[in-house]
């Protein structure tokens, strides 16, 4: 289980036989290299010569910063980068143009079979704070958020997503294609929810607006149940 | 007293950052504190106009950081109130004209010379905002009770928190109780619930704000109006005074008839 109380530290996690370095979205570009350097230093010898995934979440990464990261942090430690991961479209394009490998879902993963065939399920991510606009969490597994997901915030999980507070932003459960997962929201006030490849739209006229709900895929659509305990 | 560096920011443009900066600066200066209002909106300077000091600018912030002049030469003193200064932005340059190191140097130069440094941040979340917020000890986030403004304020608060700013207060600007009553505007409680930071003041929509901006005379320097009262209350709260937060009545709460109707609860 990964417990995240301080979201804005760069963190190293294990993912599919390599290390994933999650870089926070907050710091300015100029502070990225020292932050990554410090994190790798703290990790000690386990990172030397390792294969890593560099995960910049939703932040844009200028080409100059990419080169600086390579020169000052990766090459001295003989690190191999399996993937440069960002959800910023322009940065993805730029990384591809530079000939670097970016985040691509493999076909097996898209069908939701990857977890069953290749790897055991990852531990749940428990986030003990609210997500503000522009902040994004993505996790290979279930996600529990003890807080709100504000409008403009995004949560992507390959498993189920449970938000104890208000859901105003975007939740995408089963984002690798698994549609057997569910989304639970303590206070539902969002316009869109995604499960697997399905998307459903809502507005404030929906009878479950503002209620505690559970959403699952049944047949070809996402079904919303109001939860009463 | 240690210098308090406060950034006034919002994310969204047009919500009243400059008006808030000008009025709070004037209000603090009126109470005897030495204040400098810094216009960090390089390329789109407005604070000088709102403060009525545009005719007296010789040097600007960029000249200071580029060592084209001394800091004291660039500071414009307001003649209407003692101890109020403006450090204007450059109009002919862009946000890239100032680096984080230069901004740090500027703030360090101002620290110790004034009681308050209020930095008027540009809209957006790019380098201009980052420079403005870089050295601030505190942040005042300005939002209007609109969904788009609240969302942008939420984004800004997230970035400020990520930069380790712990003292973040919210000013709800251009509040209209009448529209809230009709269900056409977000209530202050709605805004507070989403943003989850302390509300330090609610400024009503007030024609006098537009008039004072056009005249270049901050409300706090003279005019009596609901907005001027709100700015005075915010200043007092900034100074640590216990002023209860009351919702301004704005345009509907003034006049004999309105008072009579309130008395009769109509």
Coordinates of C-alpha atoms in Angstrom, one line a residue:
Chain A
X1 CA 0.0 0.0 0.0
X2 CA 1.3 3.4 -0.9
X3 CA 0.4 6.2 1.5
X4 CA 0.8 9.7 0.1
X5 CA 0.5 12.6 2.5
X6 CA 3.0 14.9 0.8
X7 CA 2.1 14.9 -2.8
X8 CA 4.7 17.4 -3.9
X9 CA 7.8 15.5 -3.3
X10 CA 9.3 13.5 -6.2
X11 CA 8.7 9.9 -5.3
X12 CA 10.2 6.6 -6.5
X13 CA 7.9 3.7 -6.9
X14 CA 8.3 0.2 -8.2
X15 CA 6.4 -0.5 -11.4
X16 CA 6.7 -3.6 -13.6
X17 CA 10.2 -4.5 -12.8
X18 CA 11.7 -1.0 -12.9
X19 CA 11.6 2.2 -10.9
X20 CA 9.1 5.0 -11.6
X21 CA 10.1 8.5 -10.6
X22 CA 7.0 10.6 -10.2
X23 CA 7.8 14.3 -10.5
X24 CA 5.4 16.8 -8.9
X25 CA 3.6 19.3 -11.1
X26 CA 4.1 22.2 -8.7
X27 CA 7.8 23.3 -9.0
X28 CA 8.9 25.6 -11.8
X29 CA 11.0 24.1 -14.6
X30 CA 14.2 25.5 -13.2
X31 CA 13.8 23.4 -10.1
X32 CA 13.2 20.1 -11.8
X33 CA 16.7 19.0 -12.3
X34 CA 17.8 19.7 -8.6
X35 CA 14.6 17.9 -7.4
X36 CA 15.3 14.8 -9.5
X37 CA 18.9 14.8 -8.6
X38 CA 18.1 15.0 -4.9
X39 CA 15.6 12.2 -5.1
X40 CA 18.0 10.0 -7.0
X41 CA 20.7 10.8 -4.5
X42 CA 18.4 10.0 -1.6
X43 CA 17.7 6.6 -3.2
X44 CA 21.3 5.7 -3.0
X45 CA 22.9 2.9 -4.9
X46 CA 19.7 1.1 -5.9
X47 CA 19.2 3.5 -8.8
X48 CA 22.7 3.2 -10.3
X49 CA 22.4 1.5 -13.7
X50 CA 18.7 1.0 -13.1
X51 CA 15.9 1.2 -15.7
X52 CA 13.4 3.9 -14.7
X53 CA 10.2 5.5 -15.9
X54 CA 10.2 9.3 -15.6
X55 CA 6.6 10.4 -14.9
X56 CA 5.9 14.1 -15.2
X57 CA 2.1 13.6 -14.7
X58 CA 0.3 16.5 -16.4
X59 CA 3.1 19.1 -16.5
X60 CA 4.6 20.3 -19.8
X61 CA 8.4 19.6 -20.2
X62 CA 10.4 21.9 -22.3
X63 CA 13.1 20.3 -24.5
X64 CA 15.9 22.1 -22.8
X65 CA 14.8 20.6 -19.4
X66 CA 14.7 17.1 -20.9
X67 CA 18.3 17.6 -22.2
X68 CA 19.4 19.0 -18.8
X69 CA 17.8 16.0 -17.0
X70 CA 19.7 13.6 -19.3
X71 CA 23.0 15.4 -18.9
X72 CA 22.9 16.1 -15.2
X73 CA 21.0 13.3 -13.6
X74 CA 20.6 10.3 -15.9
X75 CA 23.9 9.9 -17.7
X76 CA 26.1 10.3 -14.6
X77 CA 24.2 7.4 -12.9
X78 CA 24.1 5.3 -16.1
X79 CA 20.3 5.2 -15.9
X80 CA 18.2 3.7 -18.7
X81 CA 14.8 5.4 -19.2
X82 CA 12.1 3.0 -20.3
X83 CA 9.5 5.7 -20.7
X84 CA 9.2 9.5 -20.6
X85 CA 5.6 9.9 -19.3
X86 CA 3.5 13.0 -19.5
X87 CA -0.1 13.7 -20.2
X88 CA 0.7 17.0 -21.8
X89 CA 0.1 16.5 -25.6
X90 CA 2.7 19.0 -26.8
X91 CA 5.4 17.6 -24.6
X92 CA 4.5 14.1 -25.8
X93 CA 4.9 15.1 -29.4
X94 CA 8.2 16.9 -28.6
X95 CA 9.6 13.8 -26.8
X96 CA 8.6 11.6 -29.7
X97 CA 10.4 14.0 -32.1
X98 CA 13.5 13.7 -29.9
X99 CA 13.3 10.0 -30.4
X100 CA 12.5 9.2 -26.8
X101 CA 10.0 6.6 -25.8
X102 CA 6.8 7.9 -24.4
X103 CA 3.8 6.4 -22.6
X104 CA 2.0 4.0 -24.9
X105 CA -0.6 1.5 -23.7
X106 CA 0.1 -1.9 -25.1
X107 CA -2.7 -3.7 -26.8
X108 CA -3.0 -6.3 -23.9
X109 CA -3.3 -3.5 -21.4
X110 CA -6.0 -1.8 -23.5
X111 CA -8.1 -5.0 -23.2
X112 CA -7.7 -5.0 -19.4
X113 CA -5.9 -8.3 -19.4
X114 CA -2.5 -7.0 -18.6
X115 CA -3.0 -7.1 -14.8
X116 CA -4.2 -10.7 -15.0
X117 CA -1.6 -12.1 -17.3
X118 CA 1.6 -10.1 -16.7
X119 CA 1.5 -8.8 -13.2
X120 CA -0.4 -9.2 -10.0
X121 CA -2.7 -6.2 -9.1
X122 CA -0.9 -3.2 -7.6
X123 CA -1.6 -2.0 -4.1
X124 CA -4.3 0.7 -3.6
X125 CA -3.2 4.3 -3.5
X126 CA -4.7 6.2 -0.6
X127 CA -4.5 9.9 -0.9
X128 CA -5.3 11.8 2.2
X129 CA -6.0 15.3 0.8
X130 CA -8.2 17.0 -1.8
X131 CA -7.2 17.5 -5.4
X132 CA -7.3 21.0 -6.6
X133 CA -8.0 22.2 -10.1
X134 CA -5.1 21.2 -12.5
X135 CA -3.8 18.4 -10.2
X136 CA -3.8 14.9 -11.4
X137 CA -3.4 11.5 -9.9
X138 CA -2.8 8.4 -11.9
X139 CA -2.1 5.0 -10.4
X140 CA -1.9 1.4 -11.6
X141 CA -4.5 0.0 -9.2
X142 CA -7.3 1.2 -7.0
X143 CA -7.4 4.7 -5.7
X144 CA -9.1 5.9 -2.5
X145 CA -9.2 9.7 -2.0
X146 CA -10.0 10.9 1.5
X147 CA -10.9 14.4 0.4
X148 CA -12.5 16.2 -2.6
X149 CA -11.7 16.1 -6.3
X150 CA -12.3 19.7 -7.3
X151 CA -13.4 20.8 -10.7
X152 CA -10.5 20.7 -13.1
X153 CA -8.7 17.9 -11.2
X154 CA -8.3 14.4 -12.6
X155 CA -8.0 10.9 -11.2
X156 CA -6.9 8.0 -13.4
X157 CA -6.7 4.5 -12.1
X158 CA -6.5 1.1 -13.7
X159 CA -8.7 -0.2 -10.9
X160 CA -11.7 1.3 -9.0
X161 CA -11.8 4.8 -7.6
X162 CA -13.4 5.7 -4.3
X163 CA -13.8 9.4 -3.4
X164 CA -15.0 10.0 0.1
X165 CA -15.7 13.7 -0.5
X166 CA -17.0 15.7 -3.3
X167 CA -16.4 14.6 -6.9
X168 CA -16.5 17.7 -9.2
X169 CA -13.6 16.8 -11.5
X170 CA -12.9 13.8 -13.7
X171 CA -12.6 10.3 -12.5
X172 CA -11.5 7.6 -14.9
X173 CA -11.6 4.1 -13.4
X174 CA -10.3 1.1 -15.3
X175 CA -8.3 3.5 -17.6
X176 CA -6.4 0.6 -19.1
X177 CA -9.7 -0.8 -20.3
X178 CA -11.0 -2.9 -17.4
X179 CA -14.8 -2.3 -17.1
X180 CA -15.3 -4.5 -14.1
X181 CA -14.3 -1.7 -11.8
X182 CA -16.4 0.9 -10.1
X183 CA -16.4 4.6 -9.1
X184 CA -17.8 5.7 -5.7
X185 CA -18.3 9.3 -4.9
X186 CA -19.4 10.7 -1.5
X187 CA -21.0 13.8 -3.1
X188 CA -21.5 13.5 -6.8
X189 CA -21.4 16.8 -8.7
X190 CA -19.4 16.1 -11.9
X191 CA -20.3 16.3 -15.5
X192 CA -18.4 13.3 -16.7
X193 CA -17.3 9.9 -15.4
X194 CA -15.3 7.3 -17.3
X195 CA -15.1 3.6 -16.7
X196 CA -12.9 1.6 -19.1
X197 CA -13.8 2.8 -22.6
X198 CA -17.3 4.1 -21.5
X199 CA -18.1 7.7 -20.8
X200 CA -21.2 9.1 -19.2
X201 CA -22.3 12.7 -19.0
X202 CA -24.4 14.3 -16.2
X203 CA -25.8 17.6 -15.3
X204 CA -27.4 19.1 -12.2
X205 CA -30.8 17.9 -13.2
X206 CA -29.7 14.3 -12.6
X207 CA -31.6 12.8 -9.6
X208 CA -28.3 11.6 -8.1
X209 CA -26.7 15.0 -8.4
X210 CA -25.2 15.9 -4.9
X211 CA -25.9 12.4 -3.6
X212 CA -23.6 9.5 -2.6
X213 CA -23.4 7.2 -5.7
X214 CA -21.7 4.2 -7.1
X215 CA -21.2 3.8 -10.8
X216 CA -20.6 0.5 -12.6
X217 CA -20.7 -0.7 -16.2
X218 CA -23.7 -2.8 -17.0
X219 CA -24.1 -3.9 -20.6
X220 CA -23.1 -1.1 -22.8
X221 CA -23.5 1.8 -20.4
X222 CA -22.5 3.2 -17.1
X223 CA -25.2 2.7 -14.4
X224 CA -25.5 5.0 -11.4
X225 CA -26.9 3.8 -8.1
X226 CA -27.6 6.1 -5.2
X227 CA -26.0 4.6 -2.1
X228 CA -28.0 4.6 1.1
X229 CA -26.6 3.0 4.3
Chain B
X1 CA 8.2 45.2 12.4
X2 CA 9.3 42.6 9.9
X3 CA 8.4 43.3 6.3
X4 CA 5.4 41.3 5.1
X5 CA 5.6 40.4 1.4
X6 CA 2.1 39.6 0.1
X7 CA 1.3 38.5 -3.4
X8 CA -2.1 39.4 -4.7
X9 CA -3.0 36.8 -7.3
X10 CA -5.9 35.0 -8.9
X11 CA -5.2 32.9 -12.0
X12 CA -8.0 34.4 -14.0
X13 CA -7.7 37.9 -15.4
X14 CA -10.1 40.7 -14.7
X15 CA -11.2 39.7 -11.2
X16 CA -9.8 42.7 -9.4
X17 CA -6.2 41.9 -8.4
X18 CA -5.0 45.4 -9.3
X19 CA -7.9 47.1 -7.6
X20 CA -7.3 45.0 -4.4
X21 CA -3.6 45.8 -4.5
X22 CA -4.1 49.5 -4.9
X23 CA -6.8 49.8 -2.2
X24 CA -5.2 47.6 0.4
X25 CA -1.9 49.4 -0.1
X26 CA -3.6 52.8 0.3
X27 CA -5.5 51.6 3.3
X28 CA -2.4 50.2 5.0
X29 CA -0.5 53.4 4.3
X30 CA -3.4 55.4 5.7
X31 CA -3.0 53.5 9.0
X32 CA 0.6 54.6 9.2
X33 CA 2.5 51.6 7.7
X34 CA 5.1 52.1 5.1
X35 CA 3.9 50.3 2.0
X36 CA 5.2 49.6 -1.5
X37 CA 2.9 48.3 -4.2
X38 CA 4.8 46.4 -6.8
X39 CA 3.4 45.9 -10.2
X40 CA 4.7 42.5 -11.4
X41 CA 2.5 42.5 -14.5
X42 CA 5.4 43.2 -16.8
X43 CA 4.1 44.4 -20.2
X44 CA 0.6 45.0 -19.1
X45 CA 1.0 47.5 -16.3
X46 CA -2.2 48.9 -14.7
X47 CA -1.5 49.5 -11.1
X48 CA 0.0 52.9 -11.8
X49 CA -3.3 54.0 -13.5
X50 CA -5.5 52.7 -10.7
X51 CA -3.3 54.4 -8.1
X52 CA -3.2 57.6 -10.2
X53 CA 0.6 57.7 -10.5
X54 CA 1.1 57.1 -14.2
X55 CA 2.4 60.6 -14.9
X56 CA 5.2 60.3 -12.5
X57 CA 6.9 57.2 -13.6
X58 CA 10.5 57.6 -14.7
X59 CA 12.1 54.1 -14.1
X60 CA 10.4 50.8 -13.6
X61 CA 10.9 47.3 -12.1
X62 CA 12.9 46.0 -15.1
X63 CA 15.2 49.0 -14.9
X64 CA 15.9 48.1 -11.3
X65 CA 16.7 44.5 -11.9
X66 CA 18.9 45.3 -14.9
X67 CA 20.8 47.9 -12.8
X68 CA 19.8 50.7 -15.1
X69 CA 18.8 52.7 -12.0
X70 CA 18.7 52.4 -8.2
X71 CA 15.6 51.0 -6.5
X72 CA 15.0 54.4 -4.8
X73 CA 14.9 56.1 -8.2
X74 CA 12.2 53.8 -9.5
X75 CA 9.9 54.1 -6.5
X76 CA 7.1 56.5 -7.1
X77 CA 5.9 58.2 -3.9
X78 CA 2.2 58.9 -3.5
X79 CA 1.7 62.5 -2.4
X80 CA -1.8 62.0 -1.0
X81 CA -0.7 59.7 1.8
X82 CA 2.6 59.3 3.6
X83 CA 4.6 56.2 3.2
X84 CA 2.9 54.8 0.1
X85 CA 5.1 53.9 -2.9
X86 CA 4.6 52.3 -6.2
X87 CA 7.2 50.2 -8.1
X88 CA 5.8 50.2 -11.6
X89 CA 6.1 47.5 -14.2
X90 CA 7.7 48.0 -17.6
X91 CA 5.1 48.4 -20.3
X92 CA 7.5 47.8 -23.2
X93 CA 8.9 44.5 -22.1
X94 CA 7.5 41.0 -21.5
X95 CA 7.3 38.7 -18.5
X96 CA 10.6 37.1 -19.6
X97 CA 12.4 40.3 -18.9
X98 CA 12.7 39.3 -15.2
X99 CA 14.3 36.1 -14.0
X100 CA 13.5 34.4 -10.7
X101 CA 16.9 35.4 -9.4
X102 CA 16.3 39.0 -10.3
X103 CA 13.0 38.9 -8.5
X104 CA 14.5 37.4 -5.5
X105 CA 17.1 40.2 -5.5
X106 CA 14.4 42.8 -5.8
X107 CA 12.3 41.4 -2.9
X108 CA 15.4 41.2 -0.7
X109 CA 16.2 44.8 -1.5
X110 CA 12.6 45.8 -0.5
X111 CA 12.6 43.6 2.7
X112 CA 13.5 45.7 5.7
X113 CA 12.7 49.0 4.1
X114 CA 9.0 48.7 4.3
X115 CA 6.3 47.3 6.6
X116 CA 4.4 45.8 3.7
X117 CA 5.2 44.9 0.1
X118 CA 2.1 44.1 -1.9
X119 CA 2.9 42.4 -5.3
X120 CA 0.3 42.6 -8.0
X121 CA 0.6 39.4 -9.9
X122 CA -0.2 39.0 -13.5
X123 CA -3.0 36.6 -14.5
X124 CA -2.0 33.1 -15.5
X125 CA 0.2 30.4 -14.0
X126 CA 3.3 31.0 -16.1
X127 CA 6.6 32.7 -15.2
X128 CA 5.0 36.0 -14.4
X129 CA 2.9 34.5 -11.7
X130 CA 5.8 32.4 -10.4
X131 CA 8.1 35.4 -10.2
X132 CA 5.4 37.4 -8.4
X133 CA 4.8 34.6 -5.9
X134 CA 8.4 33.6 -5.5
X135 CA 9.4 35.6 -2.4
X136 CA 6.0 36.2 -1.0
X137 CA 5.4 35.2 2.6
X138 CA 1.6 35.4 2.2
X139 CA -0.8 35.2 -0.6
X140 CA -4.2 36.9 -1.2
X141 CA -6.1 35.1 -3.8
X142 CA -8.8 37.2 -5.4
X143 CA -11.8 35.4 -6.9
X144 CA -15.2 36.5 -8.1
X145 CA -18.2 34.3 -7.4
X146 CA -18.2 32.7 -10.8
X147 CA -17.4 29.1 -11.6
X148 CA -14.5 29.9 -13.9
X149 CA -12.9 32.2 -11.5
X150 CA -13.3 29.8 -8.6
X151 CA -11.8 27.0 -10.7
X152 CA -8.8 29.2 -11.6
X153 CA -8.4 30.3 -8.0
X154 CA -8.4 26.6 -7.0
X155 CA -5.6 26.0 -9.5
X156 CA -3.6 28.9 -8.1
X157 CA -4.0 27.8 -4.5
X158 CA -2.8 24.4 -5.5
X159 CA 0.3 25.9 -7.0
X160 CA 0.9 28.2 -4.0
X161 CA 0.6 25.2 -1.7
X162 CA 3.0 23.2 -3.8
X163 CA 5.5 26.1 -3.4
X164 CA 5.2 25.8 0.3
X165 CA 3.1 28.9 0.9
X166 CA 1.1 28.3 4.1
X167 CA -0.6 31.6 4.6
X168 CA -3.2 31.9 1.8
X169 CA -6.3 34.0 2.2
X170 CA -9.2 34.5 -0.1
X171 CA -10.9 37.7 -1.2
X172 CA -14.3 37.3 -2.8
X173 CA -14.6 40.3 -5.1
X174 CA -17.6 41.7 -7.0
X175 CA -20.1 39.9 -4.8
X176 CA -23.8 40.6 -5.6
X177 CA -26.2 39.5 -2.9
X178 CA -29.2 40.1 -5.1
X179 CA -27.9 37.6 -7.7
X180 CA -27.1 35.1 -5.0
X181 CA -30.7 35.5 -3.6
X182 CA -32.0 34.7 -7.1
X183 CA -29.8 31.7 -7.4
X184 CA -27.7 33.2 -10.2
X185 CA -24.4 33.6 -8.4
X186 CA -22.3 31.4 -6.2
X187 CA -22.8 32.1 -2.5
X188 CA -19.7 32.9 -0.4
X189 CA -20.2 29.6 1.4
X190 CA -20.1 27.7 -1.9
X191 CA -16.8 29.4 -2.8
X192 CA -15.4 28.8 0.6
X193 CA -16.4 25.1 0.5
X194 CA -14.6 24.5 -2.8
X195 CA -11.5 26.5 -2.1
X196 CA -11.1 25.5 1.5
X197 CA -9.0 28.5 2.5
X198 CA -9.8 31.3 4.9
X199 CA -11.9 34.1 3.5
X200 CA -10.4 37.4 4.6
X201 CA -13.0 39.6 3.0
X202 CA -15.9 40.0 0.7
X203 CA -16.0 43.1 -1.6
X204 CA -19.4 43.9 -3.1
X205 CA -19.9 44.9 -6.7
X206 CA -19.8 48.7 -6.5
X207 CA -19.9 51.4 -9.2
X208 CA -17.5 53.5 -7.1
X209 CA -14.7 51.0 -7.8
X210 CA -14.9 51.7 -11.5
X211 CA -15.1 55.4 -10.9
X212 CA -12.2 55.4 -8.6
X213 CA -10.1 53.3 -11.0
X214 CA -10.8 55.6 -13.8
X215 CA -10.0 58.7 -11.7
X216 CA -6.8 57.0 -10.3
X217 CA -7.9 57.5 -6.8
X218 CA -8.1 54.4 -4.6
X219 CA -11.4 54.2 -2.7
X220 CA -9.5 53.9 0.5
X221 CA -8.1 57.4 0.1
X222 CA -11.4 59.1 0.3
X223 CA -14.7 57.9 -1.1
X224 CA -17.2 56.3 1.3
X225 CA -18.8 53.2 -0.3
X226 CA -19.5 49.6 0.5
X227 CA -16.4 48.5 -1.3
X228 CA -14.3 51.0 0.6
X229 CA -15.6 49.6 3.8
X230 CA -14.8 46.1 2.7
X231 CA -11.2 47.1 1.9
X232 CA -10.9 48.7 5.3
X233 CA -12.2 45.5 7.0
X234 CA -9.7 43.4 5.0
X235 CA -6.9 45.7 6.0
X236 CA -7.9 45.4 9.6
X237 CA -8.0 41.6 9.4
X238 CA -4.6 41.6 7.7
X239 CA -3.3 43.5 10.7
X240 CA -4.7 40.8 13.0
X241 CA -7.7 42.7 14.2
X242 CA -10.8 40.7 15.0
X243 CA -13.3 42.1 12.5
X244 CA -16.3 39.8 12.0
X245 CA -16.9 38.7 8.4
X246 CA -20.2 40.2 7.3
X247 CA -21.7 39.9 3.8
X248 CA -22.0 43.3 2.2
X249 CA -25.4 44.3 1.1
X250 CA -24.1 46.1 -2.0
X251 CA -26.5 47.8 -4.3
X252 CA -29.6 46.5 -2.7
X253 CA -28.8 47.4 0.9
X254 CA -28.6 51.2 0.6
X255 CA -31.1 53.9 0.8
X256 CA -34.1 54.7 2.9
X257 CA -36.5 52.3 1.1
X258 CA -34.1 49.4 1.3
X259 CA -33.6 50.1 5.0
X260 CA -37.3 50.3 5.6
X261 CA -37.9 47.0 3.7
X262 CA -35.2 45.3 5.7
X263 CA -36.8 46.5 8.9
X264 CA -40.1 45.2 7.8
X265 CA -38.4 42.0 6.5
X266 CA -39.9 42.4 3.1

